[in-house]
PDB file of C-alpha atoms in Angstrom:
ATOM      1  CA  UNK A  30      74.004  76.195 -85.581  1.00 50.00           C
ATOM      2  CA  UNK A  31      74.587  79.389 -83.073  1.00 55.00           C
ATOM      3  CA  UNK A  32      77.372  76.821 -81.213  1.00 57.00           C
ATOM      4  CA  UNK A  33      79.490  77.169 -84.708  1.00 59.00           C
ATOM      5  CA  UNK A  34      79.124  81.259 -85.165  1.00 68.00           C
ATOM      6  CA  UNK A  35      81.706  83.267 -83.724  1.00 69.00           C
ATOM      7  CA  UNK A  36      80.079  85.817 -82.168  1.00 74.00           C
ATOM      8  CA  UNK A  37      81.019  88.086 -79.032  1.00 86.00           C
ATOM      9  CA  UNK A  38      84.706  87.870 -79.543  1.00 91.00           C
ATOM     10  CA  UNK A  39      85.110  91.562 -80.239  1.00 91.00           C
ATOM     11  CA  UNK A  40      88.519  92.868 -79.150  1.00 94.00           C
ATOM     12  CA  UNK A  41      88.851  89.295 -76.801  1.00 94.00           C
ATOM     13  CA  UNK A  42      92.194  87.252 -76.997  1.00 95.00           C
ATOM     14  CA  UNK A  43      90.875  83.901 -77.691  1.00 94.00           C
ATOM     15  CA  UNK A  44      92.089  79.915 -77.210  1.00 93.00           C
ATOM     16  CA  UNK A  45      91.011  77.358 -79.760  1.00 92.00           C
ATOM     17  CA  UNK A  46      91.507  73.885 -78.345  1.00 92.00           C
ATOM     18  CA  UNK A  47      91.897  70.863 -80.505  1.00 89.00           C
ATOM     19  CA  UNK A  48      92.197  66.973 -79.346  1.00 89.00           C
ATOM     20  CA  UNK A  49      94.133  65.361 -82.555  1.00 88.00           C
ATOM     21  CA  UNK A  50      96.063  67.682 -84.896  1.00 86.00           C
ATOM     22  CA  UNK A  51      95.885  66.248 -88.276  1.00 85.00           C
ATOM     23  CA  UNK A  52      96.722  68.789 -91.138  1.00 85.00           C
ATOM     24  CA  UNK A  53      95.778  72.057 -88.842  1.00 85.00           C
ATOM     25  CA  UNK A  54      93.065  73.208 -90.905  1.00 87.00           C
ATOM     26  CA  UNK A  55      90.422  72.751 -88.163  1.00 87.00           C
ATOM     27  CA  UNK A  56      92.497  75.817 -85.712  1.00 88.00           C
ATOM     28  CA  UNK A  57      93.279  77.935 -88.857  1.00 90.00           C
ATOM     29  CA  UNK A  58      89.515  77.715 -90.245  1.00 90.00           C
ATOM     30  CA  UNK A  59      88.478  78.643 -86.563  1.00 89.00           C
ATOM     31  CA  UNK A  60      91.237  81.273 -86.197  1.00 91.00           C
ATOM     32  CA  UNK A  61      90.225  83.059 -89.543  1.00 91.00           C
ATOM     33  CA  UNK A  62      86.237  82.865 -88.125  1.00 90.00           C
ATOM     34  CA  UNK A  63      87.031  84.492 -85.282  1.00 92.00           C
ATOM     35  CA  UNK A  64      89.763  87.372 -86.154  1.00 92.00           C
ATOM     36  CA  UNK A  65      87.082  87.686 -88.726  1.00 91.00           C
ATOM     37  CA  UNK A  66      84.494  88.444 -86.060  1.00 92.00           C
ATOM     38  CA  UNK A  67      86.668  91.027 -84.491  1.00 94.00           C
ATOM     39  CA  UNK A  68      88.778  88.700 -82.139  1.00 94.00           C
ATOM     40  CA  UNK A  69      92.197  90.484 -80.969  1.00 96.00           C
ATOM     41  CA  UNK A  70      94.345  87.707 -80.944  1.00 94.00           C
ATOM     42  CA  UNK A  71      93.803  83.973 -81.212  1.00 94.00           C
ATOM     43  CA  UNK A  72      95.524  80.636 -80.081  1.00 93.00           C
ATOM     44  CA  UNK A  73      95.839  77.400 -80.753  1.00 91.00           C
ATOM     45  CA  UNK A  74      96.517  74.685 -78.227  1.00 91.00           C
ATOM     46  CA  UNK A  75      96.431  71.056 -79.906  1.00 89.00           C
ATOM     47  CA  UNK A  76      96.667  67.920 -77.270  1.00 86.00           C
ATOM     48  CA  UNK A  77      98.438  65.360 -80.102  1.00 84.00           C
ATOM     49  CA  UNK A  78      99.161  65.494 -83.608  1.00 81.00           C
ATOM     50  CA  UNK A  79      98.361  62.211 -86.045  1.00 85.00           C
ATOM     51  CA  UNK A  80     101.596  60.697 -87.765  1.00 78.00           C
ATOM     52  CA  UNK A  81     103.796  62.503 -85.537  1.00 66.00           C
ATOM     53  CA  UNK A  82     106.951  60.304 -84.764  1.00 67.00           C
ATOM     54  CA  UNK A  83     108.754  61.469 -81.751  1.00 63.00           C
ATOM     55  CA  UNK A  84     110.988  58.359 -81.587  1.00 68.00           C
ATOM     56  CA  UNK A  85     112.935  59.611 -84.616  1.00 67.00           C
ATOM     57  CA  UNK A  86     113.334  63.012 -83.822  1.00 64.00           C
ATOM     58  CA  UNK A  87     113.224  63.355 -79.981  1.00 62.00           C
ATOM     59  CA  UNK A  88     114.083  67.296 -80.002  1.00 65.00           C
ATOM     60  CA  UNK A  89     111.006  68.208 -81.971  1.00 58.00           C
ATOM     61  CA  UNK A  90     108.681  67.984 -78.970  1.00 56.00           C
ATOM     62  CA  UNK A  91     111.179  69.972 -76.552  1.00 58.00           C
ATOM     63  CA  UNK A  92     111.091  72.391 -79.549  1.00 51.00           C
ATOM     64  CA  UNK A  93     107.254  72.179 -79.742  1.00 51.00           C
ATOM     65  CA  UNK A  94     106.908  72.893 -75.858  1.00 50.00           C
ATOM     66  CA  UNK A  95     108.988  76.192 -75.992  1.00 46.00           C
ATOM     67  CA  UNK A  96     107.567  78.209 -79.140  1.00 45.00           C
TER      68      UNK A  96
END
């Protein structure tokens, strides 16, 4: 479907949001797509990630916040 092509991106720094980060494969398959289609730069912003425990190791999300 035309939603799923990556088109117009040429040269445009672009932000690829994603709700639950399992593996990561959904923002790299998207970020290949579109610096295939001629995007400068792309992001990733992910608003969880599945299995992640932050009770054992508290610093990893301070670390996480600050990359």
């Amino acid at each position: 479907p035309a939603s799923f092509r990556a088109e117009h991106v040429g040269g445009r720094r672009v932000l690829v949001v994603d709700d639950i980060m399992t593996s990561g494969a959904t923002i790299e398959e998207c970020s290949k797509a579109l610096k295939d289609a001629g995007a400068a730069q792309v992001f990733g912003l992910t608003l969880a990630q599945a299995g992640l425990d932050l009770s054992a190791e508290p610093d990893l999300l301070d670390h996480r916040l600050h990359m």
